Short mmCIF file of C-alpha atoms in Angstrom, two decimals:
data_model
loop_
_atom_site.label_atom_id
_atom_site.label_comp_id
_atom_site.label_asym_id
_atom_site.label_seq_id
_atom_site.Cartn_x
_atom_site.Cartn_y
_atom_site.Cartn_z
CA MET A 1 2.49 -16.16 24.15
CA GLN A 2 2.75 -12.97 22.07
CA GLN A 3 0.37 -12.70 19.13
CA GLU A 4 1.80 -11.71 15.76
CA PRO A 5 0.49 -8.39 14.43
CA THR A 6 -2.04 -8.58 11.64
CA ALA A 7 -1.39 -7.06 8.23
CA SER A 8 -3.99 -4.37 8.90
CA ALA A 9 -2.45 -3.43 12.24
CA SER A 10 1.04 -3.25 10.73
CA TRP A 11 -0.19 -1.13 7.84
CA GLU A 12 -2.00 1.17 10.27
CA THR A 13 1.21 1.94 12.16
CA ILE A 14 3.21 2.35 8.93
CA SER A 15 0.44 4.62 7.58
CA GLN A 16 0.59 6.77 10.68
CA ARG A 17 4.32 7.22 10.16
CA LEU A 18 3.78 8.15 6.51
CA GLN A 19 1.16 10.70 7.55
CA GLN A 20 3.78 12.32 9.79
CA MET A 21 6.24 12.52 6.88
CA LEU A 22 3.83 13.79 4.20
CA ASN A 23 1.28 16.56 4.01
CA GLU A 24 -2.35 15.47 4.26
CA GLY A 25 -3.18 15.94 0.57
CA THR A 26 -0.19 13.95 -0.61
CA TYR A 27 -0.85 11.14 1.82
CA THR A 28 -4.54 10.95 0.91
CA THR A 29 -3.86 11.04 -2.84
CA TRP A 30 -1.26 8.28 -2.92
CA PHE A 31 -1.86 6.16 0.18
CA GLY A 32 -5.51 6.82 1.02
CA SER A 33 -6.78 3.77 -0.92
CA ALA A 34 -3.95 1.44 0.05
CA ARG A 35 -4.99 -1.68 1.98
CA ALA A 36 -2.91 -4.37 3.66
CA VAL A 37 -3.84 -7.85 2.50
CA ASP A 38 -1.12 -10.20 3.75
CA GLN A 39 1.88 -10.34 6.06
CA ASP A 40 4.58 -12.81 6.94
CA ASP A 41 7.70 -12.45 9.09
CA THR A 42 9.44 -9.94 6.81
CA ARG A 43 6.94 -8.77 4.18
CA LEU A 44 3.72 -6.78 4.21
CA VAL A 45 1.63 -6.92 1.02
CA VAL A 46 -0.33 -3.75 0.35
CA THR A 47 -2.74 -3.22 -2.52
CA VAL A 48 -3.28 0.04 -4.34
CA PRO A 49 -6.13 0.81 -6.75
CA ASN A 50 -4.20 0.84 -10.04
CA GLU A 51 -0.87 0.46 -11.79
CA PHE A 52 -0.36 4.23 -12.03
CA THR A 53 -0.59 4.64 -8.24
CA LYS A 54 1.75 1.68 -7.69
CA ASN A 55 4.34 3.11 -10.09
CA TRP A 56 4.06 6.63 -8.63
CA ILE A 57 4.55 5.40 -5.06
CA GLU A 58 7.50 3.25 -6.10
CA GLY A 59 9.03 6.13 -8.06
CA HIS A 60 8.46 8.96 -5.59
CA PHE A 61 7.92 7.55 -2.11
CA ALA A 62 9.91 4.31 -2.04
CA SER A 63 12.50 5.61 0.44
CA LEU A 64 9.83 6.98 2.81
CA LEU A 65 7.83 3.77 2.59
CA ASP A 66 10.94 1.67 3.16
CA ALA A 67 11.94 3.79 6.17
CA ALA A 68 8.47 3.53 7.74
CA ALA A 69 8.33 -0.22 7.16
CA ALA A 70 11.89 -0.77 8.42
CA GLU A 71 10.82 0.55 11.82
CA HIS A 72 8.69 -2.62 11.98
CA GLU A 73 11.35 -4.84 10.39
CA LEU A 74 9.16 -5.29 7.33
CA VAL A 75 9.43 -4.72 3.61
CA VAL A 76 6.28 -3.43 1.91
CA GLU A 77 5.37 -5.09 -1.36
CA LEU A 78 2.90 -3.08 -3.44
CA ARG A 79 0.38 -4.83 -5.66
CA VAL A 80 -2.48 -3.59 -7.77
CA ALA A 81 -5.76 -4.44 -6.07
CA MET A 82 -7.43 -7.52 -7.48
CA ALA A 83 -10.82 -5.85 -7.17
CA ASP A 84 -9.75 -3.33 -9.82
CA ALA A 85 -8.55 -6.06 -12.16
CA VAL A 86 -11.68 -8.14 -11.57
CA ALA A 87 -13.93 -5.12 -12.20
CA ARG A 88 -12.21 -4.41 -15.51
CA ALA A 89 -12.58 -8.05 -16.56
CA ALA A 90 -16.27 -8.02 -15.66
CA GLU A 91 -17.07 -4.98 -17.81
CA PRO A 92 -19.31 -6.00 -20.68
CA ASP A 93 -17.87 -5.94 -24.17
CA VAL A 94 -19.34 -3.16 -26.26
CA VAL A 95 -20.76 -4.51 -29.49
CA ASP A 96 -21.97 -2.18 -32.20
#
């Protein structure tokens, strides 16, 4: 029985492909903090640290990301990391 790949393993192989397509600085800037969090038969969910990064990747690297993911018959869905949202919510209110 063949075991299904984990989200992390799938993201690792997609990341390696992206590293081949992009220079090191570009890859590190935009994909260095990306983490796979979930996967099903056709979709890989990847978190990025903030909305700006998500929008930049979608606006500038969508075709590269789609091509790398298509090699694994997956579609990558980008989401803003919950840790970032939780950290912002936990910041204390400043009261003068």
